[in-house]
Amino acid sequence: MNWINQPAHELHEALLKKKVSSRELVIAFFERINTIEEKTKAYLKLLQDEALLQAEQADQDIAKGKITPLTGIPVALKDNLCVEGVQTSCASKILKGFISPYDATVVSRLRSAGAVFLGKTNMDEFAMGSSNENSAFDPTRNPWDLSRVPGGSSGGSAAAVAASEAVFALGSDTGGSIRQPASFCGVVGLKPTYGRVSRYGLVAFASSLDQIGPLTHDVTDAAIVLNAIAGDDDMDSTSVDLAMPDLRASLTSKIAGMRIGIPKEYFIEGIDAEVAAALEQVIASYRSLGAEIKEISLPHTRYAVATYYILATAEASSNLARFDGVRFGHRTASPKDLLEMYMQSRSEGFGPEVKRRIMIGTHVLSSGFYDAYYKKGQQVRTLIKQDFDTAFESVDCILTPTAPTAAFKAGEKMDDPLQMYLSDIFTISVNLAGLPALSMPCGFTEKGLPIGCQLIARPFDEPTLLNTAYAFEQGHDFHLRRPQLG
Ligand code: GLN
């Protein structure tokens, strides 16, 4: 049995039946990592010794019958999630030497569920980017084609799962950073409703948009992981105290009579022909499953990218003010005075995209420009949210492409930030409106690159979201394919 290609729910059965031990899984994953990591660069930090210890503990727990669906399952964590005693770099030089003093809530929830941490994954610096090329370290490559990007900013997490370097991974999504890399790498990526998952211990990029979620081989695993990490948390006042039904139990694949909306603004010129064709197939599948397909309108869609890049940068500029070289991270070598220490430490520590965002964000918040940009952005955000509220009066779920194209070539968009920003065109409205959404594999291009389909649901309706995806997945094998690597 090739364990490394299996989803968590299959491995759980194998662990229960003692066909394999968690220790054997960890060893198999590190063998895999050691062979192909040089090509993919999915990880920034490996935790082999710690993982073996966790696996031994898991095996003892299993022997005693103390088992959750994640006991002994090897997982990868995006390097903006704090793990006690381990580096959190956010793929930035400014956090050099920083060791987290505590676990993020999602991390402690996975820990108490018995999951095993293989390492911290590569990302765009501070989660700003769509290609992983903004990592201050070696950029991650797409396991389906090493000359292409894995998407971003959770590109390391998506590549690790796609390349069978982890069973599943956690990522964060501010404007698409779980869904877009999931789509580029052919895995399932789920952004929960804002407030569903605690952000405590996630290094903040844009606090009103950030949400943590899983990247998995299939929908069942997404349900299992969200079951484990979701829920109210005293450490995050934006987490919501709302009972969530068992998501796995909601995977019935019954969707007859369900109304699926297709926003006309999303099927625009500029969307790749192969992506459009794959989406047509998905729509046809849903029709044959008994869903009612309805055209809907989200009229403010065209303002979404601009609105996002005003609000996200504004929040980022204040969130990133804390990195000043004083208490932790990089400090410049021999500053003349305090001001120079701040300025030099930040100039040396942050990469170009992060600096660009801090400057835009500071500008839109500055007096004289605040009303024209930030306030206006907040107003448009409300309109975007209202578009969805109206749409959800007549449909139960919305279907769109995840990204306009499949994975693009490394280097292709690095000189043109605006082109890069446009790869989020279908994902960012969801964050502005705080909705749950996922990307699932729905086809391949002629060159063998995965294509992703995005589904969006009402706030806190993850059961419908996941079940709709599950119904499609049941009739297709896209989620079972693995890249030929190494
Ligand atoms: N690509 C978007 C950005 O660069 C989204 C990033 C994210 O979701 N973290 O901001």
Coordinates of C-alpha atoms and ligand atoms in Angstrom, one line a residue:
M1 CA 0.0 0.0 0.0
N2 CA 1.3 3.4 -0.9
W3 CA 0.3 5.2 2.3
I4 CA 1.6 8.6 1.4
N5 CA -1.0 9.0 -1.4
Q6 CA -4.0 8.3 0.9
P7 CA -6.4 10.8 2.4
A8 CA -6.7 11.0 6.2
H9 CA -10.0 9.1 6.4
E10 CA -8.4 6.1 4.7
L11 CA -5.3 6.3 6.9
H12 CA -7.5 6.5 9.9
E13 CA -9.1 3.1 9.0
A14 CA -5.7 1.6 8.4
L15 CA -4.5 2.9 11.8
L16 CA -7.6 1.5 13.5
K17 CA -7.1 -1.9 11.9
K18 CA -3.4 -1.8 12.8
K19 CA -2.4 -2.2 9.1
V20 CA 0.1 0.6 9.7
S21 CA 1.4 2.6 12.6
S22 CA 1.7 6.4 12.9
R23 CA 5.5 5.9 13.2
E24 CA 5.6 4.0 9.9
L25 CA 3.6 6.8 8.3
V26 CA 5.9 9.5 9.6
I27 CA 8.9 7.6 8.3
A28 CA 7.3 7.1 4.9
F29 CA 6.5 10.8 4.7
F30 CA 10.0 11.8 5.6
E31 CA 11.4 9.4 2.9
R32 CA 9.1 11.1 0.4
I33 CA 10.1 14.6 1.7
N34 CA 13.8 13.7 1.5
T35 CA 13.5 12.6 -2.1
I36 CA 11.4 15.4 -3.6
E37 CA 11.7 18.4 -1.3
E38 CA 14.7 19.7 -3.3
K39 CA 12.3 20.1 -6.3
T40 CA 9.2 21.4 -4.6
K41 CA 10.6 23.5 -1.8
A42 CA 7.2 23.1 0.0
Y43 CA 8.7 23.3 3.5
L44 CA 10.6 26.0 5.3
K45 CA 11.2 23.9 8.4
L46 CA 11.0 20.1 9.0
L47 CA 10.2 18.7 12.4
Q48 CA 11.3 15.1 12.1
D49 CA 12.4 14.3 15.7
E50 CA 9.3 16.0 17.1
A51 CA 7.1 14.2 14.6
L52 CA 8.5 10.8 15.6
L53 CA 7.8 11.5 19.2
Q54 CA 4.3 12.6 18.5
A55 CA 3.8 9.5 16.3
E56 CA 4.9 7.3 19.2
Q57 CA 2.4 8.9 21.5
A58 CA -0.3 8.5 18.9
D59 CA 0.5 4.8 18.5
Q60 CA 0.3 4.4 22.2
D61 CA -3.1 6.2 22.3
I62 CA -4.4 4.0 19.4
A63 CA -3.3 0.9 21.3
K64 CA -5.4 2.1 24.2
G65 CA -8.4 2.8 22.0
K66 CA -8.0 6.5 22.4
I67 CA -8.4 7.6 18.8
T68 CA -9.9 10.6 17.0
P69 CA -10.2 10.8 13.2
L70 CA -6.8 12.7 13.2
T71 CA -4.8 10.6 15.7
G72 CA -1.4 9.7 14.2
I73 CA -2.1 11.6 10.9
P74 CA 0.9 13.6 9.6
V75 CA 0.1 17.2 8.7
A76 CA 2.0 20.3 7.5
L77 CA 1.4 23.8 8.9
K78 CA 1.8 27.1 7.1
D79 CA 4.7 29.1 8.5
N80 CA 2.4 31.9 9.8
L81 CA 0.8 29.6 12.4
C82 CA 2.5 29.5 15.8
V83 CA 3.7 26.2 17.1
E84 CA 5.2 26.4 20.6
G85 CA 9.0 26.1 20.6
V86 CA 9.2 26.2 16.8
Q87 CA 10.1 29.0 14.3
T88 CA 7.4 31.1 12.8
S89 CA 9.0 33.0 9.9
C90 CA 6.1 34.0 7.7
A91 CA 8.7 33.4 5.0
S92 CA 10.2 36.8 6.0
K93 CA 13.7 37.8 7.0
I94 CA 12.3 40.1 9.6
L95 CA 11.2 37.3 11.8
K96 CA 14.7 35.7 11.8
G97 CA 15.3 33.7 14.9
F98 CA 11.7 34.1 16.2
I99 CA 10.5 31.0 18.1
S100 CA 6.8 30.9 19.0
P101 CA 6.2 30.9 22.7
Y102 CA 2.7 29.3 22.3
D103 CA 0.5 27.3 20.0
A104 CA -2.1 28.9 17.8
T105 CA -5.5 27.7 18.7
V106 CA -5.8 25.6 15.5
V107 CA -2.5 24.0 16.4
S108 CA -3.4 23.1 19.9
R109 CA -6.7 21.7 18.6
L110 CA -4.9 19.5 16.1
R111 CA -2.4 18.6 18.8
S112 CA -5.2 17.4 21.2
A113 CA -6.8 15.5 18.3
G114 CA -3.5 13.6 18.0
A115 CA -2.3 14.9 14.7
V116 CA 1.5 14.8 14.0
F117 CA 3.3 17.9 12.8
L118 CA 5.8 17.2 9.9
G119 CA 6.9 20.8 9.5
K120 CA 6.1 24.4 8.5
T121 CA 5.3 25.2 4.9
N122 CA 6.6 27.8 2.6
M123 CA 4.5 30.8 1.6
D124 CA 4.5 34.3 0.2
E125 CA 6.1 36.7 2.7
F126 CA 3.4 37.6 5.3
A127 CA 0.9 35.8 3.1
M128 CA 1.1 38.6 0.5
G129 CA 1.0 37.1 -3.0
S130 CA -0.5 34.6 -5.4
S131 CA 2.5 32.6 -6.5
N132 CA 4.8 31.9 -3.5
E133 CA 7.5 33.9 -5.3
N134 CA 7.4 36.5 -2.6
S135 CA 8.9 34.1 -0.1
A136 CA 12.2 35.5 1.2
F137 CA 13.5 31.9 0.7
D138 CA 13.5 29.6 -2.3
P139 CA 10.1 29.7 -4.0
T140 CA 7.9 26.6 -3.9
R141 CA 7.3 25.0 -7.3
N142 CA 4.1 23.3 -8.6
P143 CA 4.4 19.5 -8.3
W144 CA 2.4 19.1 -11.5
D145 CA 5.0 21.1 -13.5
L146 CA 8.1 22.4 -11.7
S147 CA 8.5 25.3 -14.1
R148 CA 5.2 26.7 -12.8
V149 CA 4.0 28.3 -9.5
P150 CA 1.9 26.5 -6.9
G151 CA -0.2 29.6 -6.4
G152 CA -0.1 31.5 -3.2
S153 CA 0.1 32.5 -0.5
S154 CA -0.4 29.0 1.0
G155 CA 1.5 27.5 -2.0
G156 CA 3.8 25.4 0.2
S157 CA 0.8 23.9 2.0
A158 CA -0.9 23.1 -1.4
A159 CA 2.2 21.7 -2.9
A160 CA 3.0 19.6 0.1
V161 CA -0.4 17.9 -0.1
A162 CA -0.4 17.6 -3.9
A163 CA 3.1 16.0 -3.9
S164 CA 2.2 13.6 -1.0
E165 CA 4.6 15.3 1.4
A166 CA 1.8 15.6 4.0
V167 CA -1.7 14.0 4.3
F168 CA -3.2 17.5 4.7
A169 CA -2.1 21.0 5.5
L170 CA -3.4 24.1 7.1
G171 CA -3.2 27.4 5.3
S172 CA -4.6 30.9 5.7
D173 CA -6.9 32.8 3.3
T174 CA -7.2 36.6 3.2
G175 CA -8.1 37.0 -0.4
G176 CA -7.9 33.5 -1.8
S177 CA -4.7 32.1 -0.4
I178 CA -6.1 28.7 0.4
R179 CA -8.4 28.3 -2.6
Q180 CA -6.2 29.6 -5.4
P181 CA -3.2 27.4 -4.6
A182 CA -5.6 24.5 -4.0
S183 CA -6.8 25.1 -7.6
F184 CA -3.3 25.3 -9.0
C185 CA -2.2 22.1 -7.2
G186 CA -5.3 20.0 -7.7
V187 CA -6.3 19.7 -4.1
V188 CA -9.4 20.7 -2.0
G189 CA -8.9 24.1 -0.2
L190 CA -11.5 25.3 2.2
K191 CA -11.9 28.9 3.6
P192 CA -14.4 28.8 6.4
T193 CA -16.8 31.5 7.3
Y194 CA -15.1 34.5 9.0
G195 CA -15.4 33.7 12.7
R196 CA -15.7 29.9 12.3
V197 CA -12.1 29.3 13.2
S198 CA -10.0 31.1 15.8
R199 CA -7.2 33.3 14.4
Y200 CA -5.3 33.3 17.7
G201 CA -1.7 32.5 16.9
L202 CA -2.1 33.2 13.2
V203 CA 0.3 36.1 12.3
A204 CA -2.2 38.8 11.2
F205 CA -2.1 40.1 7.6
A206 CA -5.6 41.7 7.3
S207 CA -7.5 40.9 10.5
S208 CA -11.0 41.4 9.1
L209 CA -10.4 39.1 6.2
D210 CA -8.0 36.4 7.4
Q211 CA -9.3 32.9 8.1
I212 CA -7.5 29.6 8.6
G213 CA -8.6 26.4 6.8
P214 CA -7.5 23.0 5.4
L215 CA -5.9 21.9 2.2
T216 CA -6.7 18.3 1.7
H217 CA -6.9 15.5 -0.9
D218 CA -10.7 15.3 -0.8
V219 CA -13.9 16.8 0.6
T220 CA -14.2 14.2 3.4
D221 CA -10.8 15.2 4.8
A222 CA -11.8 18.9 4.6
A223 CA -14.9 18.1 6.7
I224 CA -12.8 16.1 9.2
V225 CA -10.2 18.8 9.6
L226 CA -12.8 21.7 9.9
N227 CA -14.6 19.6 12.6
A228 CA -11.4 19.5 14.5
I229 CA -10.3 23.1 14.3
A230 CA -13.6 25.1 14.3
G231 CA -15.2 26.6 17.3
D232 CA -15.4 29.5 19.6
D233 CA -12.2 30.7 21.4
D234 CA -11.8 33.1 24.2
M235 CA -8.5 34.2 22.7
D236 CA -10.2 35.5 19.5
S237 CA -13.1 37.9 20.0
T238 CA -14.1 37.5 16.4
S239 CA -14.6 33.8 16.7
V240 CA -18.2 32.9 16.8
D241 CA -20.0 30.9 19.4
L242 CA -22.2 28.9 17.1
A243 CA -22.7 25.1 17.2
M244 CA -21.5 23.4 14.0
P245 CA -23.1 20.2 13.0
D246 CA -20.8 17.2 12.4
L247 CA -19.6 18.1 8.9
R248 CA -18.8 14.5 7.9
A249 CA -22.4 13.5 8.7
S250 CA -23.6 16.2 6.3
L251 CA -21.8 14.6 3.4
T252 CA -24.9 12.8 2.0
S253 CA -24.3 13.8 -1.7
K254 CA -28.0 14.4 -1.9
I255 CA -28.4 17.7 -3.7
A256 CA -31.6 17.2 -5.8
G257 CA -33.6 20.4 -5.9
M258 CA -30.8 22.5 -4.7
R259 CA -30.4 25.9 -6.4
I260 CA -26.9 26.7 -7.7
G261 CA -26.2 30.3 -8.8
I262 CA -23.8 31.1 -11.7
P263 CA -22.8 34.8 -11.4
K264 CA -22.7 36.3 -14.9
E265 CA -19.9 38.7 -13.9
Y266 CA -17.5 35.8 -13.3
F267 CA -17.7 34.3 -16.7
I268 CA -15.8 37.2 -18.3
E269 CA -13.5 37.7 -21.1
G270 CA -10.0 36.8 -20.1
I271 CA -10.9 33.6 -18.5
D272 CA -8.9 30.8 -20.0
A273 CA -10.9 28.6 -22.6
E274 CA -9.9 25.4 -20.9
V275 CA -11.0 26.7 -17.5
A276 CA -14.3 27.8 -19.0
A277 CA -14.9 24.4 -20.6
A278 CA -14.1 22.5 -17.4
L279 CA -16.6 24.7 -15.5
E280 CA -19.3 24.0 -18.2
Q281 CA -18.7 20.3 -17.4
V282 CA -19.2 20.9 -13.7
I283 CA -22.4 22.8 -14.3
A284 CA -23.6 19.9 -16.5
S285 CA -22.8 17.4 -13.7
Y286 CA -24.7 19.4 -11.2
R287 CA -27.7 19.6 -13.5
S288 CA -27.6 15.8 -14.0
L289 CA -27.5 15.4 -10.2
G290 CA -30.8 17.3 -10.0
A291 CA -29.7 20.7 -9.1
E292 CA -31.4 23.7 -10.5
I293 CA -28.9 26.1 -12.2
K294 CA -29.7 29.8 -12.1
E295 CA -28.0 32.8 -13.5
I296 CA -27.4 35.4 -10.8
S297 CA -25.8 38.8 -10.7
L298 CA -23.2 40.2 -8.3
P299 CA -23.0 43.7 -9.8
H300 CA -20.2 45.1 -7.6
T301 CA -17.8 42.4 -8.5
R302 CA -15.8 44.7 -10.7
Y303 CA -14.8 46.8 -7.6
A304 CA -13.7 43.8 -5.6
V305 CA -10.0 43.8 -6.5
A306 CA -9.6 47.6 -5.9
T307 CA -11.6 47.4 -2.6
Y308 CA -9.5 44.5 -1.4
Y309 CA -6.2 46.1 -2.1
I310 CA -7.3 49.2 -0.2
L311 CA -8.6 47.5 2.9
A312 CA -6.1 44.6 3.0
T313 CA -3.1 47.0 2.7
A314 CA -4.6 49.4 5.3
E315 CA -4.9 46.6 7.8
A316 CA -1.6 45.1 6.9
S317 CA 0.2 48.5 7.4
S318 CA -1.0 48.7 10.9
N319 CA -0.6 44.9 11.7
L320 CA 3.0 45.0 10.5
A321 CA 4.0 48.0 12.5
R322 CA 4.9 45.7 15.4
F323 CA 7.9 44.3 13.5
D324 CA 10.4 46.9 14.5
G325 CA 13.5 45.0 15.5
V326 CA 13.1 45.8 19.2
R327 CA 11.7 42.7 20.9
F328 CA 12.2 39.9 18.4
G329 CA 13.3 39.2 14.9
H330 CA 15.9 40.9 12.7
R331 CA 17.7 44.0 14.1
T332 CA 20.1 46.0 11.9
A333 CA 23.7 45.7 12.9
S334 CA 25.0 49.1 14.1
P335 CA 22.3 51.9 14.0
K336 CA 23.2 55.5 14.8
D337 CA 20.1 56.1 16.9
L338 CA 16.7 54.6 17.7
L339 CA 15.0 56.0 14.6
E340 CA 17.6 54.5 12.3
M341 CA 17.3 51.2 14.1
Y342 CA 13.6 51.1 13.3
M343 CA 14.1 52.2 9.7
Q344 CA 17.0 50.0 8.9
S345 CA 15.7 46.9 10.6
R346 CA 12.4 47.2 8.6
S347 CA 14.2 48.1 5.3
E348 CA 16.5 45.1 5.6
G349 CA 13.8 42.7 7.0
F350 CA 10.9 43.2 4.6
G351 CA 10.8 42.2 1.0
P352 CA 9.6 44.4 -1.9
E353 CA 5.9 43.3 -2.0
V354 CA 5.5 43.7 1.8
K355 CA 7.0 47.2 1.5
R356 CA 4.7 48.1 -1.4
R357 CA 1.7 47.0 0.7
I358 CA 2.8 48.9 3.8
M359 CA 3.2 52.1 1.7
I360 CA -0.1 51.7 -0.1
G361 CA -1.8 50.9 3.3
T362 CA -0.3 53.9 5.0
H363 CA -1.3 56.1 2.1
V364 CA -4.9 55.1 2.1
L365 CA -5.1 55.6 5.9
S366 CA -3.4 59.0 5.9
S367 CA -5.4 62.1 6.7
G368 CA -6.6 63.7 3.5
F369 CA -6.9 60.4 1.7
Y370 CA -8.7 58.4 4.3
D371 CA -12.2 59.3 3.1
A372 CA -11.4 58.9 -0.5
Y373 CA -9.9 55.4 -0.1
Y374 CA -10.4 53.6 3.2
K375 CA -13.9 54.9 4.0
K376 CA -15.0 54.4 0.4
G377 CA -13.5 50.9 0.4
Q378 CA -15.5 50.1 3.5
Q379 CA -18.7 51.4 1.8
V380 CA -18.1 49.3 -1.3
R381 CA -17.3 46.3 0.9
T382 CA -20.9 46.6 2.3
L383 CA -22.3 46.7 -1.3
I384 CA -20.3 43.6 -2.2
K385 CA -21.7 41.8 0.9
Q386 CA -25.2 43.0 0.0
D387 CA -24.9 41.5 -3.5
F388 CA -24.3 38.1 -2.0
D389 CA -27.2 38.5 0.5
T390 CA -29.5 39.2 -2.4
A391 CA -28.2 36.3 -4.4
F392 CA -28.6 33.9 -1.5
E393 CA -32.3 34.8 -1.4
S394 CA -32.7 32.8 -4.6
V395 CA -29.9 30.2 -4.5
D396 CA -28.3 27.9 -1.9
C397 CA -24.8 27.9 -3.3
I398 CA -22.8 29.8 -5.9
L399 CA -20.4 28.3 -8.4
T400 CA -17.5 30.1 -10.1
P401 CA -14.0 29.3 -11.4
T402 CA -11.4 29.6 -8.6
A403 CA -8.9 31.4 -10.8
P404 CA -9.0 32.7 -14.4
T405 CA -6.2 30.3 -15.5
A406 CA -4.4 27.2 -14.4
A407 CA -1.0 27.5 -12.8
F408 CA 1.2 30.1 -14.6
K409 CA 4.9 30.0 -15.2
A410 CA 7.4 31.0 -12.5
G411 CA 8.5 34.6 -13.1
E412 CA 5.7 35.3 -15.5
K413 CA 3.9 37.9 -13.4
M414 CA 6.6 39.1 -11.0
D415 CA 7.3 42.3 -12.9
D416 CA 3.7 43.3 -13.0
P417 CA 2.0 43.4 -9.5
L418 CA -1.4 44.3 -11.1
Q419 CA -1.4 41.2 -13.2
M420 CA -0.6 39.2 -10.1
Y421 CA -3.4 40.8 -8.2
L422 CA -5.9 39.8 -10.9
S423 CA -5.3 36.2 -10.2
D424 CA -7.5 36.7 -7.1
I425 CA -10.3 38.2 -9.0
F426 CA -12.8 35.3 -8.2
T427 CA -11.7 34.7 -4.7
I428 CA -11.5 38.0 -2.9
S429 CA -15.1 39.0 -2.8
V430 CA -15.7 36.0 -0.6
N431 CA -13.3 37.4 2.0
L432 CA -14.8 40.9 1.8
A433 CA -18.2 39.3 2.5
G434 CA -16.9 36.9 5.1
L435 CA -18.4 33.8 3.4
P436 CA -17.4 30.2 3.4
A437 CA -16.0 28.9 0.1
L438 CA -13.9 26.1 -1.2
S439 CA -12.0 25.1 -4.3
M440 CA -12.2 21.5 -5.6
P441 CA -10.3 19.9 -8.5
C442 CA -12.7 19.8 -11.5
G443 CA -10.5 19.0 -14.5
F444 CA -7.1 19.2 -16.2
T445 CA -5.8 21.3 -19.0
E446 CA -4.2 19.6 -22.1
K447 CA -0.8 20.2 -20.5
G448 CA -1.9 18.2 -17.5
L449 CA -2.4 21.2 -15.1
P450 CA -5.2 21.0 -12.5
I451 CA -8.3 23.3 -12.8
G452 CA -10.3 24.4 -9.8
C453 CA -14.0 25.1 -9.3
Q454 CA -15.0 27.4 -6.4
L455 CA -18.2 26.9 -4.5
I456 CA -19.5 29.7 -2.1
A457 CA -22.3 29.3 0.5
R458 CA -24.2 31.4 3.0
P459 CA -22.4 32.4 6.2
F460 CA -21.9 29.4 8.5
D461 CA -23.4 27.0 6.0
E462 CA -20.3 24.9 5.6
P463 CA -22.6 21.7 5.7
T464 CA -24.2 22.7 2.3
L465 CA -20.9 23.9 0.9
L466 CA -19.1 20.6 1.6
N467 CA -22.0 18.4 0.7
T468 CA -22.3 20.2 -2.7
A469 CA -18.6 19.6 -3.4
Y470 CA -18.9 16.0 -2.2
A471 CA -21.8 15.3 -4.6
F472 CA -19.5 16.3 -7.5
E473 CA -16.5 14.5 -6.2
Q474 CA -18.4 11.2 -5.9
G475 CA -18.9 11.1 -9.6
H476 CA -15.3 12.1 -10.6
D477 CA -11.7 11.0 -10.1
F478 CA -9.9 14.3 -10.3
H479 CA -9.1 14.2 -6.6
L480 CA -7.5 10.8 -6.9
R481 CA -4.9 11.8 -9.4
R482 CA -1.4 12.5 -8.2
P483 CA 1.5 14.3 -10.0
Q484 CA 4.3 12.1 -11.4
L485 CA 7.3 13.4 -9.5
G486 CA 10.5 11.8 -8.4
Ligands
GLN1 N1 -3.1 37.0 -3.3 C1 -3.8 37.8 -2.3 C2 -2.8 38.9 -1.8 O1 -1.8 38.9 -2.3 C3 -4.4 37.0 -1.2 C4 -3.4 36.6 -0.2 C5 -4.1 35.8 0.9 O2 -5.2 35.4 0.8 N2 -3.3 35.8 2.0 O3 -3.1 39.6 -0.9

